[in-house]
Short mmCIF file of N, CA and C in Angstrom, two decimals:
data_model
loop_
_atom_site.label_atom_id
_atom_site.label_comp_id
_atom_site.label_asym_id
_atom_site.label_seq_id
_atom_site.Cartn_x
_atom_site.Cartn_y
_atom_site.Cartn_z
N MET W 1 40.78 -40.44 77.23
CA MET W 1 40.73 -39.87 76.09
C MET W 1 39.76 -40.37 75.44
N ARG W 2 39.10 -39.12 74.39
CA ARG W 2 38.17 -38.89 73.60
C ARG W 2 37.92 -38.95 71.97
N ARG W 3 37.78 -39.56 71.40
CA ARG W 3 37.87 -39.03 69.94
C ARG W 3 36.30 -38.79 69.32
N TYR W 4 36.92 -38.59 68.81
CA TYR W 4 34.98 -37.67 68.08
C TYR W 4 34.91 -38.05 66.96
N ALA W 5 33.43 -38.75 66.30
CA ALA W 5 33.53 -39.66 65.03
C ALA W 5 31.88 -38.37 64.59
N ALA W 6 31.74 -38.30 63.44
CA ALA W 6 30.66 -37.20 62.75
C ALA W 6 31.23 -37.93 61.65
N THR W 7 29.58 -38.23 61.04
CA THR W 7 30.11 -39.09 59.52
C THR W 7 28.40 -38.57 58.89
N LEU W 8 29.06 -37.64 58.04
CA LEU W 8 27.99 -36.82 57.42
C LEU W 8 27.27 -36.05 57.64
N GLY W 9 27.27 -35.63 59.54
CA GLY W 9 26.92 -34.84 60.34
C GLY W 9 24.97 -35.57 60.27
N VAL W 10 25.64 -36.51 60.31
CA VAL W 10 24.49 -37.27 60.14
C VAL W 10 23.97 -37.84 61.77
N ALA W 11 25.75 -39.28 62.15
CA ALA W 11 25.20 -39.36 62.89
C ALA W 11 26.80 -39.16 64.44
N LEU W 12 25.97 -38.76 64.85
CA LEU W 12 27.94 -38.44 65.80
C LEU W 12 27.82 -39.38 66.66
N VAL W 13 29.08 -40.31 66.31
CA VAL W 13 29.92 -41.47 68.30
C VAL W 13 30.59 -40.30 69.16
N PHE W 14 30.06 -40.59 69.82
CA PHE W 14 31.08 -39.92 70.69
C PHE W 14 31.90 -41.76 72.00
N MET W 15 33.05 -41.75 71.77
CA MET W 15 33.67 -42.81 73.15
C MET W 15 34.63 -42.47 73.53
N LEU W 16 34.79 -43.13 74.45
CA LEU W 16 35.70 -42.73 76.73
C LEU W 16 35.93 -43.77 76.24
N ALA W 17 36.72 -43.43 76.98
CA ALA W 17 37.69 -44.69 77.15
C ALA W 17 38.66 -44.32 78.18
N GLY W 18 38.97 -45.06 78.79
CA GLY W 18 39.74 -45.04 80.29
C GLY W 18 39.79 -43.01 80.62
N CYS W 19 38.59 -42.93 80.59
CA CYS W 19 38.79 -41.76 80.99
C CYS W 19 37.83 -41.37 83.50
N GLY W 20 38.63 -42.20 83.48
CA GLY W 20 38.76 -42.64 85.56
C GLY W 20 38.25 -43.58 85.17
N SER W 21 38.72 -44.13 84.63
CA SER W 21 37.27 -45.29 84.50
C SER W 21 37.99 -46.71 84.50
N THR W 22 38.28 -47.64 84.53
CA THR W 22 39.19 -48.72 84.37
C THR W 22 39.06 -49.51 83.55
N ALA W 23 39.93 -49.85 82.82
CA ALA W 23 40.71 -50.44 81.51
C ALA W 23 39.45 -51.06 81.45
N GLY W 24 38.68 -51.03 79.73
CA GLY W 24 37.34 -51.99 79.51
C GLY W 24 36.59 -51.27 79.75
N ALA W 25 36.48 -50.35 79.81
CA ALA W 25 34.76 -49.82 80.41
C ALA W 25 33.57 -49.51 78.68
N PRO W 26 32.93 -50.19 79.15
CA PRO W 26 31.79 -50.23 77.49
C PRO W 26 32.10 -48.88 77.63
N VAL W 27 31.77 -49.41 75.65
CA VAL W 27 31.86 -47.89 74.85
C VAL W 27 29.99 -47.60 74.99
N VAL W 28 30.20 -46.39 74.86
CA VAL W 28 29.33 -45.06 74.75
C VAL W 28 28.84 -44.40 73.84
N ALA W 29 27.26 -45.22 73.05
CA ALA W 29 27.49 -44.01 71.32
C ALA W 29 25.97 -43.24 71.58
N ILE W 30 26.68 -42.55 70.58
CA ILE W 30 25.16 -40.90 71.41
C ILE W 30 25.07 -41.09 69.32
N ARG W 31 24.07 -41.21 69.64
CA ARG W 31 23.08 -40.92 67.83
C ARG W 31 21.94 -39.23 67.31
N SER W 32 22.73 -38.97 66.50
CA SER W 32 21.83 -37.52 66.84
C SER W 32 21.30 -37.64 65.09
N SER W 33 19.49 -36.21 66.20
CA SER W 33 18.81 -36.36 64.37
C SER W 33 19.37 -35.34 63.11
N PRO W 34 19.57 -35.82 62.43
CA PRO W 34 19.69 -35.47 61.56
C PRO W 34 19.36 -33.27 61.32
N SER W 35 20.26 -32.64 61.29
CA SER W 35 20.43 -31.44 61.33
C SER W 35 19.54 -30.63 60.41
N THR W 36 18.35 -30.24 61.43
CA THR W 36 17.21 -29.73 60.59
C THR W 36 17.68 -27.95 60.04
N GLU W 37 18.78 -27.19 60.78
CA GLU W 37 19.38 -26.80 60.52
C GLU W 37 19.47 -26.29 59.07
N SER W 38 19.36 -24.83 58.12
CA SER W 38 19.33 -24.64 56.40
C SER W 38 19.16 -23.01 56.15
N ALA W 39 19.44 -22.99 55.14
CA ALA W 39 19.64 -21.90 54.50
C ALA W 39 17.67 -21.80 54.46
N THR W 40 16.51 -20.20 54.79
CA THR W 40 14.88 -20.40 53.94
C THR W 40 15.17 -20.48 53.04
N PRO W 41 14.74 -21.67 53.02
CA PRO W 41 14.42 -21.21 50.63
C PRO W 41 13.10 -19.52 50.90
N SER W 42 13.77 -18.57 49.96
CA SER W 42 13.23 -18.35 49.54
C SER W 42 11.37 -18.28 48.60
N PRO W 43 10.62 -17.58 48.75
CA PRO W 43 9.22 -17.66 48.26
C PRO W 43 8.74 -17.77 46.78
N LEU W 44 8.79 -19.00 45.83
CA LEU W 44 8.62 -19.41 44.76
C LEU W 44 8.04 -17.63 44.27
N HIS W 45 7.99 -16.78 42.94
CA HIS W 45 8.43 -15.96 42.39
C HIS W 45 6.21 -15.99 41.70
N THR W 46 5.88 -15.10 41.75
CA THR W 46 4.11 -15.43 41.07
C THR W 46 4.64 -14.61 39.95
N PRO W 47 4.82 -14.70 38.72
CA PRO W 47 4.60 -13.64 37.44
C PRO W 47 3.02 -13.16 36.99
N VAL W 48 3.88 -11.57 37.54
CA VAL W 48 2.60 -10.77 37.76
C VAL W 48 1.93 -10.47 35.92
N ARG W 49 -0.38 -10.76 35.71
CA ARG W 49 0.09 -11.31 34.20
C ARG W 49 -0.57 -10.15 33.72
N VAL W 50 -0.99 -8.50 32.72
CA VAL W 50 -2.36 -8.30 32.74
C VAL W 50 -2.78 -8.57 31.53
N VAL W 51 -3.98 -8.91 31.13
CA VAL W 51 -4.12 -8.57 29.79
C VAL W 51 -4.66 -6.69 29.67
N GLU W 52 -5.16 -6.41 28.58
CA GLU W 52 -5.81 -5.44 28.91
C GLU W 52 -5.90 -4.90 27.50
N GLN W 53 -7.10 -4.28 26.53
CA GLN W 53 -7.21 -3.61 25.36
C GLN W 53 -6.47 -2.03 25.67
N ILE W 54 -5.59 -2.24 24.85
CA ILE W 54 -5.10 -0.61 23.36
C ILE W 54 -5.74 -0.37 22.53
N VAL W 55 -6.42 1.14 22.82
CA VAL W 55 -6.81 2.14 21.30
C VAL W 55 -6.05 2.21 20.88
N GLN W 56 -5.49 2.83 19.12
CA GLN W 56 -4.78 3.25 18.61
C GLN W 56 -4.98 4.16 17.31
N THR W 57 -5.27 5.21 16.99
CA THR W 57 -5.45 5.16 15.64
C THR W 57 -4.37 6.82 14.82
N GLU W 58 -5.22 6.13 13.72
CA GLU W 58 -4.22 7.17 12.70
C GLU W 58 -5.35 7.48 11.79
N PRO W 59 -4.59 9.43 11.07
CA PRO W 59 -5.66 9.56 10.32
C PRO W 59 -6.17 8.36 8.86
N VAL W 60 -6.70 9.07 8.12
CA VAL W 60 -7.64 8.43 6.39
C VAL W 60 -7.36 9.60 5.84
N ALA W 61 -6.64 9.30 5.16
CA ALA W 61 -6.61 10.81 3.97
C ALA W 61 -7.76 11.31 3.50
N PHE W 62 -8.76 12.06 3.36
CA PHE W 62 -9.61 12.42 1.71
C PHE W 62 -9.44 12.19 1.12
N GLU W 63 -10.47 12.04 -0.39
CA GLU W 63 -10.56 12.31 -1.54
C GLU W 63 -10.36 13.52 -2.13
N ARG W 64 -10.03 13.50 -3.15
CA ARG W 64 -10.47 14.74 -4.06
C ARG W 64 -11.20 15.05 -5.35
N VAL W 65 -12.34 16.00 -5.86
CA VAL W 65 -12.55 16.07 -6.59
C VAL W 65 -13.38 17.49 -7.57
N SER W 66 -12.88 17.22 -8.29
CA SER W 66 -13.14 18.56 -9.43
C SER W 66 -14.85 18.19 -10.22
N VAL W 67 -15.53 19.32 -10.04
CA VAL W 67 -16.67 19.82 -10.72
C VAL W 67 -17.52 20.36 -10.97
N ASP W 68 -17.38 20.73 -12.46
CA ASP W 68 -17.71 21.37 -13.40
C ASP W 68 -18.93 23.85 -12.60
N ASP W 69 -19.16 23.79 -13.11
CA ASP W 69 -19.60 24.71 -11.91
C ASP W 69 -19.63 25.78 -13.66
N PRO W 70 -20.82 26.09 -14.11
CA PRO W 70 -21.48 26.91 -14.93
C PRO W 70 -20.85 27.81 -14.82
N SER W 71 -21.40 28.90 -12.78
CA SER W 71 -21.51 30.00 -13.36
C SER W 71 -19.89 30.41 -12.34
N ARG W 72 -18.48 30.21 -12.46
CA ARG W 72 -18.22 30.19 -12.38
C ARG W 72 -17.03 30.57 -14.49
N PRO W 73 -16.44 31.37 -14.01
CA PRO W 73 -15.34 31.91 -15.55
C PRO W 73 -14.91 31.15 -15.95
N ARG W 74 -14.29 29.93 -16.43
CA ARG W 74 -13.66 29.53 -17.47
C ARG W 74 -11.81 29.97 -16.92
N GLY W 75 -12.23 28.50 -16.26
CA GLY W 75 -10.29 28.80 -15.95
C GLY W 75 -10.02 28.78 -14.78
N SER W 76 -11.32 29.19 -14.51
CA SER W 76 -10.93 29.54 -12.26
C SER W 76 -11.30 28.70 -12.01
N SER W 77 -11.29 29.16 -10.23
CA SER W 77 -11.32 27.26 -9.47
C SER W 77 -11.60 27.09 -8.49
N ALA W 78 -12.71 27.47 -7.98
CA ALA W 78 -12.86 26.80 -5.60
C ALA W 78 -12.52 26.17 -5.48
N VAL W 79 -12.67 26.22 -3.92
CA VAL W 79 -12.69 24.90 -3.30
C VAL W 79 -13.80 24.71 -2.43
N THR W 80 -14.82 24.51 -3.01
CA THR W 80 -16.51 24.15 -2.10
C THR W 80 -16.75 24.28 -0.87
N THR W 81 -15.78 22.84 -1.15
CA THR W 81 -16.12 22.00 1.08
C THR W 81 -14.23 21.56 0.55
N PRO W 82 -14.09 22.46 1.77
CA PRO W 82 -12.55 21.54 1.99
C PRO W 82 -12.29 19.69 2.74
N GLY W 83 -11.56 19.00 2.68
CA GLY W 83 -11.33 17.82 2.29
C GLY W 83 -10.54 17.63 3.97
N VAL W 84 -11.11 16.83 5.05
CA VAL W 84 -11.53 16.52 6.49
C VAL W 84 -10.51 15.73 6.52
N ALA W 85 -9.34 15.10 7.21
CA ALA W 85 -9.18 13.86 6.79
C ALA W 85 -10.11 12.92 8.99
N GLY W 86 -9.85 11.53 7.98
CA GLY W 86 -10.90 10.72 9.26
C GLY W 86 -9.85 10.35 9.72
N VAL W 87 -10.72 9.17 10.97
CA VAL W 87 -9.76 8.77 11.51
C VAL W 87 -10.41 7.19 12.00
N ARG W 88 -9.22 6.99 11.61
CA ARG W 88 -9.63 4.42 11.86
C ARG W 88 -8.99 4.57 13.25
N SER W 89 -9.74 3.05 14.30
CA SER W 89 -9.14 3.67 14.77
C SER W 89 -8.83 1.94 14.82
N LYS W 90 -8.19 1.14 15.52
CA LYS W 90 -7.62 -0.28 16.01
C LYS W 90 -6.80 -0.92 17.39
N THR W 91 -8.57 -0.82 17.57
CA THR W 91 -7.74 -1.91 19.38
C THR W 91 -7.37 -3.62 19.14
N PHE W 92 -6.09 -3.08 19.92
CA PHE W 92 -5.21 -4.22 20.55
C PHE W 92 -5.38 -4.93 21.71
N GLU W 93 -5.65 -6.51 21.75
CA GLU W 93 -5.13 -7.09 23.08
C GLU W 93 -3.90 -7.46 23.40
N VAL W 94 -3.66 -6.58 24.52
CA VAL W 94 -2.12 -6.58 24.42
C VAL W 94 -1.69 -7.41 26.12
N THR W 95 -0.93 -8.08 26.07
CA THR W 95 -1.27 -9.68 27.36
C THR W 95 0.71 -8.44 27.86
N ARG W 96 1.04 -8.42 29.50
CA ARG W 96 2.31 -7.60 29.68
C ARG W 96 2.61 -9.05 30.92
N VAL W 97 3.83 -9.75 30.98
CA VAL W 97 3.73 -10.15 32.39
C VAL W 97 4.89 -9.34 32.69
N ASP W 98 4.76 -9.59 33.95
CA ASP W 98 5.35 -8.37 34.97
C ASP W 98 6.93 -7.05 33.83
N GLY W 99 5.16 -6.32 33.37
CA GLY W 99 5.40 -4.91 32.88
C GLY W 99 5.80 -5.41 31.71
N VAL W 100 6.40 -6.92 31.04
CA VAL W 100 7.23 -6.48 30.29
C VAL W 100 5.97 -6.97 28.55
N GLU W 101 5.88 -6.30 27.82
CA GLU W 101 4.79 -7.33 26.37
C GLU W 101 5.60 -8.05 26.05
N THR W 102 4.59 -9.38 26.10
CA THR W 102 5.19 -10.35 25.30
C THR W 102 3.71 -10.91 23.73
N SER W 103 2.83 -10.17 24.02
CA SER W 103 1.65 -10.47 22.75
C SER W 103 0.86 -9.71 22.37
N ARG W 104 0.33 -8.88 21.47
CA ARG W 104 -0.05 -7.63 20.70
C ARG W 104 -0.93 -8.70 19.77
N THR W 105 -2.74 -7.97 20.31
CA THR W 105 -3.68 -9.37 18.83
C THR W 105 -4.20 -8.18 18.35
N LEU W 106 -4.21 -7.56 17.16
CA LEU W 106 -5.35 -6.95 16.71
C LEU W 106 -6.69 -7.55 17.06
N VAL W 107 -7.75 -7.16 17.63
CA VAL W 107 -9.17 -7.32 17.57
C VAL W 107 -10.03 -6.66 16.89
N LYS W 108 -9.90 -5.65 16.58
CA LYS W 108 -10.82 -4.52 16.14
C LYS W 108 -9.99 -3.81 15.23
N ASP W 109 -10.48 -3.24 13.81
CA ASP W 109 -9.93 -1.50 13.24
C ASP W 109 -11.49 -1.08 12.35
N GLU W 110 -11.48 0.18 12.58
CA GLU W 110 -12.59 0.60 12.10
C GLU W 110 -12.28 1.42 12.04
N VAL W 111 -13.45 2.15 10.87
CA VAL W 111 -12.78 4.35 10.75
C VAL W 111 -13.89 4.13 11.15
N THR W 112 -13.51 5.56 12.91
CA THR W 112 -14.64 5.90 13.70
C THR W 112 -15.06 7.70 13.33
N THR W 113 -14.08 7.94 12.44
CA THR W 113 -14.49 8.94 11.62
C THR W 113 -14.36 8.79 10.11
N ALA W 114 -15.04 9.38 9.61
CA ALA W 114 -15.66 9.43 8.28
C ALA W 114 -14.87 10.32 7.99
N PRO W 115 -13.59 10.69 5.91
CA PRO W 115 -13.23 11.46 5.81
C PRO W 115 -13.90 12.48 4.94
N VAL W 116 -14.15 13.39 5.16
CA VAL W 116 -15.34 14.27 4.01
C VAL W 116 -13.95 14.14 2.53
N THR W 117 -14.66 14.87 1.59
CA THR W 117 -14.35 14.56 0.26
C THR W 117 -14.32 16.02 0.48
N GLU W 118 -13.44 16.62 -0.35
CA GLU W 118 -12.42 18.30 -0.94
C GLU W 118 -13.10 17.88 -2.15
N VAL W 119 -13.48 19.09 -2.33
CA VAL W 119 -14.80 19.66 -3.80
C VAL W 119 -14.07 20.92 -4.17
N THR W 120 -14.11 20.57 -5.71
CA THR W 120 -12.91 21.80 -7.01
C THR W 120 -14.16 22.24 -7.77
N ALA W 121 -14.81 23.28 -7.30
CA ALA W 121 -15.81 23.63 -8.06
C ALA W 121 -14.49 24.39 -9.97
N VAL W 122 -14.43 23.40 -10.77
CA VAL W 122 -14.38 24.57 -11.93
C VAL W 122 -14.60 24.97 -12.65
N GLY W 123 -15.19 26.21 -13.30
CA GLY W 123 -15.65 26.88 -14.34
C GLY W 123 -15.96 26.50 -15.27
N THR W 124 -16.44 26.69 -16.16
CA THR W 124 -17.43 26.93 -17.25
C THR W 124 -17.63 27.12 -18.29
N TYR W 125 -18.79 28.94 -18.18
CA TYR W 125 -18.90 29.78 -18.30
C TYR W 125 -18.14 30.88 -19.76
N VAL W 126 -18.99 30.84 -20.60
CA VAL W 126 -17.39 31.17 -21.78
C VAL W 126 -19.06 32.41 -21.99
N ALA W 127 -18.97 33.97 -21.74
CA ALA W 127 -19.23 35.00 -22.21
C ALA W 127 -19.50 34.92 -23.02
N PRO W 128 -20.08 35.43 -23.68
CA PRO W 128 -20.97 35.30 -24.84
C PRO W 128 -20.18 36.47 -26.43
N PRO W 129 -20.01 36.93 -26.70
CA PRO W 129 -19.16 37.73 -27.95
C PRO W 129 -19.84 38.96 -28.12
N PRO W 130 -18.79 40.91 -27.10
CA PRO W 130 -19.80 41.20 -27.43
C PRO W 130 -20.91 41.62 -29.19
N GLU W 131 -22.07 42.23 -28.56
CA GLU W 131 -22.56 42.20 -29.63
C GLU W 131 -22.47 44.26 -30.65
N PRO W 132 -21.54 44.29 -31.57
CA PRO W 132 -21.34 44.89 -32.37
C PRO W 132 -21.85 46.09 -32.04
N GLU W 133 -21.11 47.23 -32.66
CA GLU W 133 -21.33 48.32 -32.93
C GLU W 133 -21.92 48.47 -33.46
N PRO W 134 -23.06 48.95 -33.55
CA PRO W 134 -23.96 49.92 -34.60
C PRO W 134 -23.31 50.58 -35.78
N ASP W 135 -23.50 50.19 -37.35
CA ASP W 135 -23.44 50.88 -38.21
C ASP W 135 -23.29 52.81 -37.98
N VAL W 136 -23.48 53.44 -37.17
CA VAL W 136 -23.96 54.90 -37.22
C VAL W 136 -24.17 55.23 -38.74
N ALA W 137 -23.15 55.28 -40.05
CA ALA W 137 -23.83 55.85 -40.93
C ALA W 137 -25.04 55.01 -41.57
N GLN W 138 -25.49 53.96 -41.55
CA GLN W 138 -26.40 53.20 -41.80
C GLN W 138 -27.54 52.92 -41.37
N ALA W 139 -26.94 53.48 -39.42
CA ALA W 139 -28.47 54.14 -38.89
C ALA W 139 -29.09 56.04 -40.26
N GLY W 140 -28.04 55.86 -39.84
CA GLY W 140 -28.54 57.74 -40.13
C GLY W 140 -29.29 57.45 -41.76
N SER W 141 -28.61 56.76 -42.28
CA SER W 141 -29.45 57.02 -43.53
C SER W 141 -30.66 55.78 -44.01
N GLY W 142 -31.63 54.97 -42.87
CA GLY W 142 -32.29 54.85 -42.75
C GLY W 142 -32.83 53.13 -42.99
N CYS W 143 -31.49 52.48 -42.50
CA CYS W 143 -30.11 51.55 -42.66
C CYS W 143 -31.01 50.83 -41.70
N ASP W 144 -30.92 49.52 -41.73
CA ASP W 144 -31.49 49.30 -40.22
C ASP W 144 -29.39 48.10 -40.11
N PRO W 145 -28.82 48.76 -38.81
CA PRO W 145 -27.65 48.38 -38.09
C PRO W 145 -27.54 47.00 -37.26
N ASN W 146 -28.69 46.73 -37.60
CA ASN W 146 -28.41 44.91 -36.99
C ASN W 146 -27.93 44.69 -38.15
N TYR W 147 -27.60 45.20 -39.92
CA TYR W 147 -27.39 44.46 -40.98
C TYR W 147 -26.36 45.36 -42.30
N ALA W 148 -25.46 44.08 -42.15
CA ALA W 148 -24.70 44.89 -43.24
C ALA W 148 -23.96 44.14 -44.68
N ASP W 149 -23.49 45.19 -45.53
CA ASP W 149 -23.55 44.88 -46.57
C ASP W 149 -25.27 44.71 -47.59
N GLY W 150 -25.84 45.18 -47.25
CA GLY W 150 -26.30 45.36 -47.59
C GLY W 150 -27.84 46.55 -47.50
N CYS W 151 -28.87 46.78 -47.33
CA CYS W 151 -29.26 48.05 -47.02
C CYS W 151 -30.89 48.00 -46.57
N VAL W 152 -30.45 47.33 -45.00
CA VAL W 152 -32.02 46.48 -44.87
C VAL W 152 -32.95 47.75 -43.57
N PRO W 153 -34.63 47.78 -44.72
CA PRO W 153 -34.62 48.84 -44.32
C PRO W 153 -35.89 49.17 -42.63
N ILE W 154 -35.48 50.37 -41.70
CA ILE W 154 -35.78 49.97 -40.88
C ILE W 154 -37.63 50.02 -41.04
N ALA W 155 -38.48 49.40 -40.96
CA ALA W 155 -39.99 49.09 -40.79
C ALA W 155 -40.03 48.48 -39.14
N SER W 156 -41.66 48.85 -39.11
CA SER W 156 -42.38 48.12 -37.96
C SER W 156 -41.38 46.09 -38.10
N ASP W 157 -41.84 45.94 -39.38
CA ASP W 157 -41.16 44.32 -40.25
C ASP W 157 -41.28 44.29 -42.01
N VAL W 158 -39.87 43.26 -41.96
CA VAL W 158 -39.38 43.35 -43.69
C VAL W 158 -39.51 42.21 -43.63
N ASP W 159 -39.93 41.65 -44.43
CA ASP W 159 -39.32 40.52 -45.49
C ASP W 159 -38.87 40.61 -46.85
N CYS W 160 -37.91 39.20 -46.70
CA CYS W 160 -37.65 39.43 -47.72
C CYS W 160 -37.96 39.13 -49.53
N ALA W 161 -37.53 40.08 -49.69
CA ALA W 161 -38.40 40.56 -51.94
C ALA W 161 -38.55 39.01 -52.35
N GLY W 162 -39.54 38.69 -52.98
CA GLY W 162 -39.84 38.01 -53.90
C GLY W 162 -40.46 36.66 -52.51
N GLY W 163 -40.79 36.56 -51.33
CA GLY W 163 -40.39 35.55 -50.10
C GLY W 163 -42.17 35.30 -50.04
N SER W 164 -42.44 34.58 -49.50
CA SER W 164 -44.12 35.19 -48.90
C SER W 164 -44.36 35.82 -48.09
N GLY W 165 -43.59 36.43 -47.51
CA GLY W 165 -43.88 37.39 -45.74
C GLY W 165 -44.52 38.79 -47.00
N ASN W 166 -45.85 39.21 -45.66
CA ASN W 166 -46.50 40.17 -46.19
C ASN W 166 -45.72 41.85 -46.49
N GLY W 167 -44.33 42.54 -45.42
CA GLY W 167 -44.50 43.31 -45.45
C GLY W 167 -44.68 43.79 -43.72
N PRO W 168 -44.96 45.07 -44.17
CA PRO W 168 -44.81 46.46 -45.54
C PRO W 168 -43.38 47.19 -46.12
N ALA W 169 -42.51 46.37 -44.92
CA ALA W 169 -40.85 46.95 -45.99
C ALA W 169 -40.55 45.51 -46.69
N TYR W 170 -39.76 45.68 -47.81
CA TYR W 170 -39.07 44.40 -48.23
C TYR W 170 -38.01 44.76 -47.68
N PHE W 171 -36.67 44.31 -48.01
CA PHE W 171 -34.73 44.28 -48.73
C PHE W 171 -34.90 42.93 -49.48
N SER W 172 -34.52 43.00 -50.50
CA SER W 172 -34.04 42.34 -52.12
C SER W 172 -32.62 42.42 -51.78
N GLY W 173 -32.32 41.55 -51.99
CA GLY W 173 -30.78 40.78 -52.26
C GLY W 173 -30.21 40.39 -50.95
N THR W 174 -28.87 40.56 -50.36
CA THR W 174 -27.97 39.50 -49.48
C THR W 174 -27.57 40.80 -48.36
N ALA W 175 -27.83 40.37 -46.97
CA ALA W 175 -26.99 41.30 -46.30
C ALA W 175 -26.68 40.25 -45.41
N ARG W 176 -25.53 40.62 -44.91
CA ARG W 176 -25.04 40.06 -43.29
C ARG W 176 -25.91 40.27 -42.04
N VAL W 177 -25.64 39.15 -41.32
CA VAL W 177 -26.60 39.79 -39.45
C VAL W 177 -25.25 40.80 -39.57
N VAL W 178 -24.87 41.50 -38.99
CA VAL W 178 -24.20 41.72 -37.82
C VAL W 178 -24.29 42.20 -36.09
N GLY W 179 -25.66 42.07 -36.43
CA GLY W 179 -25.89 42.17 -34.16
C GLY W 179 -26.89 40.97 -34.49
N ARG W 180 -28.97 41.46 -33.82
CA ARG W 180 -29.66 40.46 -33.67
C ARG W 180 -31.26 40.28 -35.41
N ASP W 181 -30.55 39.28 -35.48
CA ASP W 181 -31.98 38.96 -36.77
C ASP W 181 -33.47 40.24 -36.52
N VAL W 182 -33.43 41.42 -35.79
CA VAL W 182 -34.44 41.73 -35.53
C VAL W 182 -36.34 41.12 -36.52
N TYR W 183 -36.49 40.84 -38.19
CA TYR W 183 -37.24 40.74 -39.40
C TYR W 183 -36.70 39.10 -39.28
N GLY W 184 -35.55 38.24 -38.65
CA GLY W 184 -36.30 36.86 -39.07
C GLY W 184 -35.18 36.37 -40.59
N LEU W 185 -34.68 37.29 -41.23
CA LEU W 185 -34.16 37.40 -42.89
C LEU W 185 -33.97 36.59 -42.84
N ASP W 186 -32.62 34.95 -42.27
CA ASP W 186 -31.30 34.81 -41.91
C ASP W 186 -31.98 33.58 -41.71
N ARG W 187 -33.25 32.87 -41.55
CA ARG W 187 -34.36 31.79 -41.44
C ARG W 187 -33.50 30.31 -42.04
N ASP W 188 -32.34 30.03 -42.45
CA ASP W 188 -31.39 28.56 -41.54
C ASP W 188 -29.64 29.36 -41.54
N GLY W 189 -30.73 30.28 -40.13
CA GLY W 189 -29.16 30.26 -38.93
C GLY W 189 -27.74 30.37 -39.43
N ASP W 190 -26.90 31.20 -40.83
CA ASP W 190 -25.93 30.78 -41.69
C ASP W 190 -25.31 31.93 -41.29
N GLY W 191 -26.25 33.26 -40.56
CA GLY W 191 -25.44 34.85 -41.07
C GLY W 191 -25.68 35.26 -42.01
N ILE W 192 -26.33 34.95 -43.09
CA ILE W 192 -27.27 35.10 -44.10
C ILE W 192 -28.07 36.09 -44.08
N ALA W 193 -28.25 37.31 -44.17
CA ALA W 193 -30.28 37.20 -44.78
C ALA W 193 -30.74 37.29 -45.64
N CYS W 194 -31.86 36.89 -46.65
CA CYS W 194 -32.14 36.67 -47.18
C CYS W 194 -31.80 36.11 -48.55
N GLU W 195 -30.94 34.84 -48.23
CA GLU W 195 -29.83 34.06 -49.47
C GLU W 195 -30.97 33.66 -50.46
#
């Protein structure tokens, strides 16, 4: 009769008893070495780590300023320099492990293209009032049309009567300057001649 015994897969013992032999035959024990068969271990996974720099850009807003322009009529305006947005560049150091981003660090932040300021010219010019039309009636009467409310004679030069001028013509009284003060009779510039 054969009996088979195994102890935890380490030792295998065969016992033979009475198989074609006389009673009392010796017992034969056979030990086998431990089994080396096992599942093939999978290789260890080594993460792939990639570090790179990327640059992201964003616009920089431009400013707007207004300047007075005496060559333009008051109330008018025009853009003389169009505004242009600038560019800001941000450089990041990005780390990825197996394609998944694990960290991002800002390493540089600079304006790579400066914005252009928009300039608007605002008109400030005010035209002088038109000169009044000469008084035709006075002109025909020998009175200078640049003066009203008094007859200032037409001559090569007129001075205020009683003054220090040397003529040849003189004006007595006062007159309102309505045109150009061609004879310089309004010394104080208040619009009244010979006062």
